[in-house]
Coordinates of C-alpha atoms in Angstrom, one line a residue:
X1 CA -50.4 35.3 7.4
X2 CA -49.7 32.1 9.2
X3 CA -52.6 30.4 10.8
X4 CA -52.7 30.4 14.6
X5 CA -52.0 27.1 16.3
X6 CA -54.5 25.5 18.6
X7 CA -53.5 24.4 22.1
X8 CA -55.9 21.6 23.1
X9 CA -53.9 21.1 26.3
X10 CA -55.6 24.1 28.1
X11 CA -58.4 22.7 30.2
X12 CA -59.6 26.0 31.7
X13 CA -59.1 29.4 30.0
X14 CA -58.6 32.6 32.0
X15 CA -62.3 33.5 31.8
X16 CA -63.5 30.0 32.7
X17 CA -64.2 29.1 36.3
X18 CA -62.2 26.1 37.3
X19 CA -63.5 24.3 40.4
X20 CA -62.0 25.7 43.6
X21 CA -60.3 22.4 44.6
X22 CA -58.6 22.4 41.2
X23 CA -57.6 26.0 41.5
X24 CA -56.2 25.4 45.0
X25 CA -54.1 22.4 43.8
X26 CA -52.6 24.4 41.0
X27 CA -52.2 27.5 43.2
X28 CA -50.4 25.4 45.8
X29 CA -47.9 24.2 43.2
X30 CA -47.3 27.7 42.1
X31 CA -46.6 28.7 45.7
X32 CA -44.0 25.9 45.9
X33 CA -42.2 27.4 42.9
X34 CA -42.0 30.9 44.3
X35 CA -41.7 30.4 48.1
X36 CA -38.1 29.2 48.4
X37 CA -36.8 32.0 46.2
X38 CA -38.7 34.7 48.2
X39 CA -37.4 33.5 51.6
X40 CA -33.9 32.8 50.4
X41 CA -33.4 36.2 48.6
X42 CA -34.9 38.2 51.5
X43 CA -32.6 36.3 53.9
X44 CA -29.5 37.0 51.7
X45 CA -30.4 40.7 51.5
X46 CA -31.1 41.2 55.2
X47 CA -28.0 39.3 56.5
X48 CA -25.6 40.7 53.9
X49 CA -26.7 44.2 54.8
X50 CA -26.1 43.6 58.5
X51 CA -29.8 43.9 59.5
X52 CA -31.1 42.2 62.7
X53 CA -33.4 39.3 63.1
X54 CA -36.4 41.6 63.7
X55 CA -36.0 43.1 60.2
X56 CA -35.4 39.7 58.6
X57 CA -38.6 38.3 60.1
X58 CA -40.6 41.3 59.0
X59 CA -39.0 41.3 55.5
X60 CA -39.9 37.6 54.9
X61 CA -43.4 38.1 56.2
X62 CA -44.0 41.2 54.1
X63 CA -42.5 39.7 50.9
X64 CA -44.8 36.6 51.1
X65 CA -47.8 38.8 51.8
X66 CA -47.1 41.2 49.0
X67 CA -46.3 38.5 46.5
X68 CA -49.7 37.0 47.2
X69 CA -51.4 40.4 46.9
X70 CA -49.6 41.1 43.6
X71 CA -50.6 37.8 42.1
X72 CA -54.2 38.2 43.1
X73 CA -54.2 41.7 41.7
X74 CA -52.9 40.5 38.4
X75 CA -55.6 37.9 38.2
X76 CA -58.4 40.3 39.2
X77 CA -58.0 42.9 36.5
X78 CA -59.5 45.8 38.5
X79 CA -60.0 48.7 36.2
X80 CA -56.7 49.2 34.4
X81 CA -54.8 47.1 36.9
X82 CA -53.9 43.5 36.3
X83 CA -54.2 41.1 33.3
X84 CA -57.0 38.7 34.2
X85 CA -54.4 35.9 33.9
X86 CA -52.3 33.8 36.2
X87 CA -49.2 36.0 36.4
X88 CA -47.1 35.1 39.5
X89 CA -45.5 38.0 41.4
X90 CA -42.3 37.3 43.3
X91 CA -39.2 39.0 44.7
X92 CA -37.2 41.2 42.3
X93 CA -34.0 39.2 42.1
X94 CA -32.2 41.6 39.7
X95 CA -32.2 44.2 42.5
X96 CA -30.6 42.1 45.2
X97 CA -27.1 43.7 44.8
X98 CA -28.2 47.4 44.9
X99 CA -30.8 46.6 47.6
X100 CA -28.0 45.3 49.9
X101 CA -26.0 48.5 49.2
X102 CA -29.0 50.7 50.0
X103 CA -29.7 48.8 53.3
X104 CA -26.1 49.0 54.3
X105 CA -25.8 52.7 53.7
X106 CA -29.1 54.0 55.0
X107 CA -31.1 51.1 56.4
X108 CA -34.8 50.3 55.7
X109 CA -35.6 54.1 55.6
X110 CA -33.4 54.7 52.6
X111 CA -34.5 51.5 50.9
X112 CA -38.1 52.4 51.4
X113 CA -37.6 55.9 49.8
X114 CA -35.7 54.5 46.8
X115 CA -38.3 51.8 46.1
X116 CA -41.2 54.2 46.5
X117 CA -39.8 56.7 44.1
X118 CA -38.5 54.2 41.5
X119 CA -41.8 52.3 41.5
X120 CA -43.6 55.4 40.1
X121 CA -41.6 54.8 36.9
X122 CA -43.7 51.7 36.2
X123 CA -46.9 53.7 36.2
X124 CA -45.3 56.2 33.8
X125 CA -44.0 53.5 31.5
X126 CA -47.5 51.8 31.4
X127 CA -49.0 55.2 30.4
X128 CA -46.3 55.9 27.8
X129 CA -46.3 52.4 26.3
X130 CA -48.0 53.4 23.0
X131 CA -45.3 56.2 22.6
X132 CA -42.5 53.7 23.3
X133 CA -43.9 51.0 21.0
X134 CA -40.9 51.3 18.6
X135 CA -38.3 51.1 21.4
X136 CA -39.7 48.7 23.9
X137 CA -41.0 46.1 21.4
X138 CA -41.9 42.4 21.6
X139 CA -38.5 41.9 20.2
X140 CA -36.9 43.6 23.2
X141 CA -39.2 41.8 25.7
X142 CA -38.6 38.4 24.1
X143 CA -34.8 39.0 24.3
X144 CA -35.1 39.9 28.0
X145 CA -37.0 36.7 28.7
X146 CA -34.4 34.6 27.0
X147 CA -31.6 36.4 29.0
X148 CA -33.5 35.7 32.2
X149 CA -33.5 32.0 31.3
X150 CA -29.8 31.7 30.4
X151 CA -28.7 33.7 33.5
X152 CA -30.6 31.5 35.9
X153 CA -29.7 28.1 34.3
X154 CA -26.0 28.1 35.6
X155 CA -27.3 28.8 39.2
X156 CA -29.8 25.9 38.9
X157 CA -26.9 23.6 37.7
X158 CA -24.8 24.6 40.6
X159 CA -27.6 23.6 43.0
X160 CA -27.6 20.0 41.6
X161 CA -24.5 19.3 43.6
X162 CA -25.4 21.3 46.7
X163 CA -25.3 18.7 49.4
X164 CA -24.5 19.0 53.2
X165 CA -21.2 17.8 54.5
X166 CA -21.1 14.1 55.2
X167 CA -23.7 13.3 52.4
X168 CA -22.4 11.5 49.3
X169 CA -22.0 14.0 46.4
X170 CA -24.0 11.7 44.1
X171 CA -27.1 12.2 46.3
X172 CA -27.8 15.6 44.8
X173 CA -27.6 14.6 41.1
X174 CA -29.6 11.4 41.8
X175 CA -32.4 13.3 43.4
X176 CA -32.3 15.9 40.6
X177 CA -32.4 13.2 37.9
X178 CA -35.4 11.7 39.6
X179 CA -37.2 15.0 39.6
X180 CA -36.4 15.6 35.9
X181 CA -37.5 12.1 34.8
X182 CA -40.8 12.1 36.7
X183 CA -41.7 15.7 35.7
X184 CA -40.8 15.3 32.0
X185 CA -42.4 11.8 31.8
X186 CA -45.7 13.0 33.3
X187 CA -45.5 16.2 31.3
X188 CA -45.3 14.2 28.1
X189 CA -47.7 11.4 28.9
X190 CA -50.2 12.7 31.5
X191 CA -53.6 14.0 30.5
X192 CA -56.8 15.2 32.1
X193 CA -56.7 15.5 35.9
X194 CA -53.2 13.8 36.1
X195 CA -51.6 16.9 34.5
X196 CA -52.6 18.9 37.6
X197 CA -50.1 17.0 39.7
X198 CA -47.2 17.0 37.3
X199 CA -45.0 19.6 39.1
X200 CA -45.8 18.3 42.6
X201 CA -45.2 14.7 41.6
X202 CA -41.8 15.5 40.3
X203 CA -40.8 17.4 43.4
X204 CA -42.2 14.7 45.8
X205 CA -40.4 12.0 43.9
X206 CA -37.1 13.9 44.1
X207 CA -37.7 14.5 47.9
X208 CA -38.3 10.8 48.4
X209 CA -35.0 9.8 46.7
X210 CA -33.2 12.6 48.6
X211 CA -34.6 11.3 51.9
X212 CA -33.3 7.8 51.1
X213 CA -29.8 9.3 50.7
X214 CA -30.0 11.3 53.9
X215 CA -30.3 14.6 51.9
X216 CA -33.7 15.6 53.3
X217 CA -33.7 17.6 56.5
X218 CA -37.0 18.1 58.2
X219 CA -35.6 19.7 61.4
X220 CA -36.5 23.3 60.4
X221 CA -40.1 22.2 60.3
X222 CA -40.0 21.0 63.9
X223 CA -38.2 24.1 65.1
X224 CA -40.7 26.6 63.6
X225 CA -43.7 28.1 65.5
X226 CA -47.2 27.4 64.2
X227 CA -48.4 31.1 64.1
X228 CA -46.3 34.3 64.0
X229 CA -47.2 37.9 63.1
X230 CA -44.1 40.1 63.2
X231 CA -44.2 43.6 64.6
X232 CA -44.5 46.3 61.9
X233 CA -42.6 49.5 62.1
X234 CA -43.2 52.0 59.3
X235 CA -39.8 53.2 58.0
X236 CA -38.9 56.8 58.7
X237 CA -38.5 58.6 55.4
X238 CA -35.7 61.1 55.2
X239 CA -36.6 64.6 54.1
X240 CA -34.7 66.1 52.4
X241 CA -33.1 63.0 50.9
X242 CA -29.4 62.4 51.7
X243 CA -26.6 62.4 49.1
X244 CA -26.5 58.6 49.3
X245 CA -30.2 58.5 48.2
X246 CA -29.4 60.6 45.1
X247 CA -26.3 58.5 44.2
X248 CA -28.4 55.3 44.3
X249 CA -31.6 56.6 42.7
X250 CA -30.4 56.3 39.0
X251 CA -29.4 52.7 39.6
X252 CA -32.8 51.9 41.0
X253 CA -34.6 53.7 38.1
X254 CA -32.6 51.7 35.5
X255 CA -33.3 48.4 37.3
X256 CA -37.0 49.4 37.6
X257 CA -37.1 49.9 33.8
X258 CA -35.8 46.3 33.5
X259 CA -38.6 45.1 35.9
X260 CA -41.2 46.9 33.7
X261 CA -39.8 45.2 30.5
X262 CA -40.0 41.9 32.2
X263 CA -43.6 42.6 33.2
X264 CA -44.4 43.5 29.6
X265 CA -42.8 40.2 28.4
X266 CA -44.7 38.2 31.0
X267 CA -47.9 39.9 30.1
X268 CA -47.5 38.9 26.5
X269 CA -46.1 35.4 27.2
X270 CA -49.0 34.4 29.5
X271 CA -51.6 35.5 27.0
X272 CA -50.0 33.3 24.3
X273 CA -49.9 30.3 26.7
X274 CA -53.4 30.6 28.4
X275 CA -55.8 30.1 25.5
X276 CA -56.7 27.0 23.5
X277 CA -56.4 29.1 20.3
X278 CA -53.7 31.7 21.1
X279 CA -54.7 35.3 20.5
X280 CA -52.8 38.4 19.5
X281 CA -51.5 39.9 22.7
X282 CA -53.8 42.6 24.1
X283 CA -51.5 45.4 25.1
X284 CA -54.1 46.8 27.4
X285 CA -53.5 43.8 29.5
X286 CA -49.7 44.3 29.2
X287 CA -50.2 47.8 30.5
X288 CA -52.3 46.3 33.3
X289 CA -49.4 43.9 34.2
X290 CA -46.9 46.8 34.6
X291 CA -49.4 48.9 36.7
X292 CA -50.2 46.0 39.0
X293 CA -46.6 45.3 39.6
X294 CA -46.1 49.0 40.2
X295 CA -48.8 48.8 43.0
X296 CA -47.1 45.8 44.6
X297 CA -43.7 47.5 44.4
X298 CA -45.2 50.7 45.9
X299 CA -46.5 48.6 48.8
X300 CA -43.1 47.0 49.2
X301 CA -41.6 50.5 49.5
X302 CA -44.0 51.3 52.3
X303 CA -43.0 48.1 54.0
X304 CA -39.3 48.9 53.6
X305 CA -38.4 45.8 51.6
X306 CA -37.1 45.2 48.0
X307 CA -39.7 45.5 45.2
X308 CA -41.6 42.8 43.4
X309 CA -41.4 41.6 39.8
X310 CA -43.4 39.4 37.5
X311 CA -42.0 35.8 37.4
X312 CA -42.8 34.9 33.8
X313 CA -41.0 31.6 33.9
X314 CA -43.1 30.2 36.8
X315 CA -46.3 31.6 35.4
X316 CA -45.8 30.0 31.9
X317 CA -44.5 26.7 33.2
X318 CA -47.3 26.3 35.7
X319 CA -50.0 26.9 33.0
X320 CA -48.3 24.7 30.5
X321 CA -47.9 21.8 32.8
X322 CA -51.3 21.8 34.5
X323 CA -53.4 23.1 31.6
X324 CA -55.3 25.4 34.1
X325 CA -55.2 29.1 33.1
X326 CA -58.3 30.2 35.1
X327 CA -57.8 33.4 37.0
X328 CA -59.1 31.6 40.0
X329 CA -55.7 30.0 40.3
X330 CA -54.2 33.5 40.9
X331 CA -56.7 34.1 43.7
X332 CA -56.0 30.7 45.3
X333 CA -52.2 31.4 45.0
X334 CA -52.6 34.7 46.8
X335 CA -54.7 33.3 49.6
X336 CA -52.3 30.4 50.2
X337 CA -49.2 32.5 50.2
X338 CA -50.7 35.1 52.6
X339 CA -51.8 32.2 54.8
X340 CA -48.3 30.7 54.8
X341 CA -46.9 34.1 55.8
X342 CA -48.9 33.8 59.0
X343 CA -48.0 30.1 59.5
X344 CA -44.2 29.7 59.6
X345 CA -44.4 26.0 60.3
X346 CA -46.1 25.3 57.0
X347 CA -43.6 27.6 55.3
X348 CA -40.7 25.7 56.9
X349 CA -42.2 22.4 55.6
X350 CA -42.2 23.7 52.0
X351 CA -38.7 25.0 52.5
X352 CA -37.3 21.6 53.3
X353 CA -37.2 20.7 49.6
X354 CA -33.5 20.0 48.9
X355 CA -31.6 22.4 46.8
X356 CA -30.8 19.7 44.2
X357 CA -34.5 19.0 43.7
X358 CA -35.4 22.7 43.4
X359 CA -32.5 23.2 41.0
X360 CA -33.7 20.4 38.7
X361 CA -37.2 21.9 38.5
X362 CA -35.8 25.4 37.9
X363 CA -34.1 23.9 34.8
X364 CA -37.5 22.9 33.4
X365 CA -39.0 26.2 34.2
X366 CA -36.2 28.1 32.5
X367 CA -36.6 25.9 29.4
X368 CA -40.3 27.0 29.2
X369 CA -39.3 30.6 29.5
X370 CA -36.6 30.3 26.8
X371 CA -39.1 28.9 24.4
X372 CA -41.7 31.6 25.1
X373 CA -39.0 34.3 24.5
X374 CA -38.1 32.7 21.2
X375 CA -41.8 32.5 20.2
X376 CA -42.2 36.2 21.1
X377 CA -39.3 37.2 19.0
X378 CA -40.4 35.0 16.1
X379 CA -44.0 36.4 16.1
X380 CA -42.6 39.9 15.8
X381 CA -41.0 39.0 12.5
X382 CA -37.3 38.4 12.1
X383 CA -35.6 40.3 9.2
X384 CA -31.8 40.7 9.2
X385 CA -32.0 44.0 11.2
X386 CA -34.1 42.5 14.0
X387 CA -31.9 39.3 14.0
X388 CA -28.9 41.6 14.5
X389 CA -30.6 43.3 17.5
X390 CA -31.5 39.9 19.1
X391 CA -28.1 38.3 18.4
X392 CA -25.9 41.1 19.7
X393 CA -28.1 41.8 22.7
X394 CA -28.4 38.2 23.7
X395 CA -24.7 37.4 23.2
X396 CA -23.7 40.6 25.2
X397 CA -26.0 39.9 28.1
X398 CA -25.2 36.2 28.4
X399 CA -21.5 36.8 28.1
X400 CA -21.2 39.6 30.6
X401 CA -23.3 37.7 33.2
X402 CA -20.3 35.4 33.9
X403 CA -17.7 38.2 34.0
X404 CA -16.8 41.1 36.3
X405 CA -15.8 43.6 33.7
X406 CA -17.9 46.5 34.9
X407 CA -17.2 45.7 38.6
X408 CA -13.5 46.2 37.9
X409 CA -14.1 49.4 35.9
X410 CA -16.7 51.2 38.0
X411 CA -17.1 49.3 41.3
X412 CA -19.9 50.1 43.7
X413 CA -23.6 50.0 42.7
X414 CA -23.0 50.7 39.0
X415 CA -20.4 48.0 38.7
X416 CA -22.7 45.4 40.3
X417 CA -25.7 46.6 38.2
X418 CA -24.0 46.6 34.8
X419 CA -22.6 43.1 35.5
X420 CA -26.2 41.9 35.4
X421 CA -26.7 40.2 32.0
X422 CA -30.4 40.8 31.9
X423 CA -29.9 44.6 32.4
X424 CA -27.0 44.9 30.0
X425 CA -28.6 42.8 27.3
X426 CA -31.9 44.5 27.7
X427 CA -30.4 48.0 27.5
X428 CA -28.4 46.9 24.4
X429 CA -31.6 45.8 22.7
X430 CA -33.3 49.1 23.5
X431 CA -30.3 51.2 22.4
X432 CA -29.8 49.3 19.1
X433 CA -33.6 49.4 18.4
X434 CA -33.6 53.1 19.1
X435 CA -30.7 53.6 16.7
X436 CA -32.3 51.5 14.1
X437 CA -35.4 53.7 14.4
X438 CA -33.4 56.9 14.1
X439 CA -31.6 55.9 10.8
X440 CA -34.9 54.9 9.1
X441 CA -36.4 57.3 6.5
X442 CA -38.4 60.0 8.1
X443 CA -42.1 59.2 8.6
X444 CA -44.8 61.3 7.0
X445 CA -48.1 62.1 8.9
X446 CA -51.7 62.7 7.9
X447 CA -54.5 63.6 10.3
X448 CA -58.1 62.9 9.4
X449 CA -61.5 61.9 10.8
X450 CA -62.2 58.2 11.0
X451 CA -64.9 58.4 8.3
X452 CA -65.4 57.3 4.7
X453 CA -65.1 60.9 3.7
X454 CA -61.4 60.8 4.6
X455 CA -60.6 58.3 1.8
X456 CA -59.9 61.0 -0.8
X457 CA -57.4 62.7 1.4
X458 CA -55.7 59.4 2.3
X459 CA -55.6 58.4 -1.4
X460 CA -53.9 61.7 -2.3
X461 CA -51.4 61.4 0.6
X462 CA -50.4 57.9 -0.3
X463 CA -50.1 58.5 -4.1
X464 CA -47.8 61.4 -3.4
X465 CA -45.7 59.2 -1.2
X466 CA -45.6 56.4 -3.8
X467 CA -44.6 58.8 -6.5
X468 CA -41.7 60.0 -4.4
X469 CA -40.6 56.4 -4.0
X470 CA -40.8 55.8 -7.7
X471 CA -43.4 53.1 -7.4
X472 CA -45.4 52.0 -10.5
X473 CA -49.2 52.2 -10.8
X474 CA -49.8 48.6 -9.7
X475 CA -47.9 49.1 -6.5
X476 CA -49.4 52.5 -5.9
X477 CA -52.9 51.2 -6.3
X478 CA -52.2 48.3 -3.9
X479 CA -50.9 50.7 -1.3
X480 CA -54.0 52.8 -1.6
X481 CA -56.3 49.8 -1.5
X482 CA -54.6 48.5 1.7
X483 CA -55.2 51.8 3.4
X484 CA -58.8 51.9 2.3
X485 CA -59.4 48.4 3.6
X486 CA -57.8 49.2 7.0
X487 CA -60.1 52.3 7.2
X488 CA -63.2 50.3 6.3
X489 CA -62.2 47.6 8.8
X490 CA -62.0 50.2 11.6
X491 CA -65.2 51.7 10.5
X492 CA -66.9 48.3 10.3
X493 CA -65.9 47.5 13.9
X494 CA -67.2 50.9 15.0
X495 CA -70.6 50.2 13.5
X496 CA -70.8 46.8 15.2
X497 CA -69.7 48.2 18.6
X498 CA -72.2 51.1 18.3
X499 CA -69.4 53.6 19.1
X500 CA -69.4 57.3 18.4
X501 CA -68.7 57.8 14.7
X502 CA -66.7 61.0 15.4
X503 CA -63.4 59.4 15.9
X504 CA -59.9 60.7 15.0
X505 CA -57.4 59.0 12.8
X506 CA -53.7 59.6 12.4
X507 CA -51.7 57.9 9.6
X508 CA -47.9 57.6 9.7
X509 CA -46.2 56.4 6.5
X510 CA -42.5 55.5 6.2
X511 CA -41.3 55.3 2.6
X512 CA -38.8 52.8 1.4
X513 CA -37.5 51.6 -1.9
X514 CA -39.2 48.3 -1.9
X515 CA -41.6 48.5 1.1
X516 CA -43.8 51.1 2.8
X517 CA -44.8 50.9 6.4
X518 CA -48.1 52.3 7.4
X519 CA -49.4 53.0 10.9
X520 CA -53.0 53.9 11.7
X521 CA -53.6 55.4 15.1
X522 CA -57.3 55.5 16.1
X523 CA -59.4 55.7 19.2
X524 CA -60.0 52.2 20.6
X525 CA -62.5 49.6 19.5
X526 CA -63.3 46.1 20.8
X527 CA -62.3 44.0 17.7
X528 CA -58.8 43.1 16.8
X529 CA -58.1 43.2 13.1
X530 CA -55.1 40.9 13.3
X531 CA -57.1 38.3 15.1
X532 CA -59.9 38.5 12.5
X533 CA -57.4 38.0 9.7
X534 CA -55.8 35.0 11.4
X535 CA -59.2 33.3 12.1
X536 CA -60.6 33.7 8.5
X537 CA -61.9 30.4 7.2
X538 CA -60.0 29.5 4.0
X539 CA -62.8 27.1 3.0
X540 CA -65.6 29.6 2.9
X541 CA -67.0 29.6 -0.6
X542 CA -69.0 32.8 -0.3
X543 CA -67.5 34.9 2.6
X544 CA -69.8 37.3 4.4
X545 CA -69.7 40.9 3.4
X546 CA -68.2 42.2 6.6
X547 CA -65.2 39.8 6.1
X548 CA -64.2 41.2 2.7
X549 CA -61.9 43.9 4.0
X550 CA -60.1 41.4 6.2
X551 CA -59.7 39.0 3.3
X552 CA -58.3 41.7 1.0
X553 CA -55.9 42.9 3.7
X554 CA -54.7 39.3 4.1
X555 CA -53.9 39.1 0.3
X556 CA -52.6 42.6 -0.3
X557 CA -50.4 43.4 2.8
X558 CA -47.2 41.6 3.7
X559 CA -47.9 41.9 7.4
X560 CA -50.7 43.3 9.6
X561 CA -50.3 44.0 13.3
X562 CA -53.0 45.4 15.5
X563 CA -52.0 46.6 19.0
X564 CA -54.7 47.7 21.4
X565 CA -53.8 50.1 24.2
X566 CA -55.9 52.0 26.7
X567 CA -57.1 55.0 24.8
X568 CA -55.6 54.0 21.4
X569 CA -55.6 51.4 18.7
X570 CA -52.5 51.1 16.4
X571 CA -52.8 49.1 13.2
X572 CA -49.4 48.6 11.4
X573 CA -49.3 47.2 7.9
X574 CA -46.4 46.6 5.5
X575 CA -46.9 46.8 1.7
X576 CA -44.3 45.6 -0.7
X577 CA -43.6 47.1 -4.2
X578 CA -44.6 44.9 -7.2
X579 CA -41.8 43.5 -9.2

């Protein structure tokens, strides 16, 4: 078991209270990352679908407000909603194409109905996450994050040369290069309070160079009003739904599945970025991330606009650059973004950032996201089967993104949707993982009480399994000892927590010629066994008694994984046969 790295760059962890001025500075920089995208994509959707200015004004206002609400909800962790981390919510860019089709065919009423119904899928997936653990895995989530990065990078590159007519073409790349140099330079050299200003310094430097070249246009700021609250009109829902609704619903459901997977990936990535000593991802928080995004999407449906999604890239890069992971940043972000929704003049000021400058910064953000995706895949363990899943899915998704194969074959909503590399690659990863699960040897199951008295039954169960696999006595004894230590570890945590001793235990065992995979499903506890094993002190001459089970597990098992869900703990161990 590899020791966990320590990230000394984190100044404030999620549970620490960063000063409000610091939180506001970091939150403001997060707003600068998400604001242009939200306004631009909402404008594209409304204008492409032939909607009037009234709807466009309302859509932009509602999107900014709900993005702020969603980010604050992620930071708050109310009950089973949210993560307690800085997880930025933004506009669901993968749904732009089918949103335009829905608006064109049925207006805001049809879009509202489709978003409302499809958003319920996120709540279902959050509840079913333990059951889907072998299909929607960290491997799949990491692959999706990498695909998001490679699909956005070409768009960012195109923006580097996006200059108005009459301006030298070199002005764009020059401003972009300035942004990259300042941001990377400060990111590598700055420490302490200076790190807080790294993203903003890079953007400001790029804007200054752009202004010297005539690329900076401040006229939209002067043309915008100071305060504006658009009129709200609740969309009229159609009952019974039209045929157009039923024809588009499958596409919305499939894309919502992608949004949920992206939320899962974001929930895991932000946990690994936000602590000085990274922890094993808590899947209860991952469930909370999906639920919180479901709430924001549900509200988007009521508002008649396209749904929200977790923007993992912005979240991870903001935390990495500034070193501030306090949840107060999420609250500050929400307050600032909602305030900007009411103050169009300030919004217009932030939107004056030239496309080349924004494109350069997006390149850095996508680099962070790519690295986090790779880390997530690597932490899940890469054997040749998993490498095949990642390689094929990534190649398929990144390759199809630049082609119009499905558009020519199917046309309409399905053609546009399947041309999305994130969707195609993500579905490929899910399907290949599912097939890999189906062809594995059948799992055997044992149910017992989580009690020492269950040891004899577990021992008999595993010895029979080992005999069927043709294992020798040494391997069989090690298999039984691993199971015993997992049981004792779970029981030890129960005693420390003072939990009810009457807890159920289900063991799944998958036999193999050289390896046996064991899964222990138990009612939840506070302690994470995988964390305890990773944090064991190798220098301890006389380890404490309660650490003995963890130390034995570390020596006897090839891998130990502990996933904590709401209502269930799952400990997975792998035991190799002795030579």
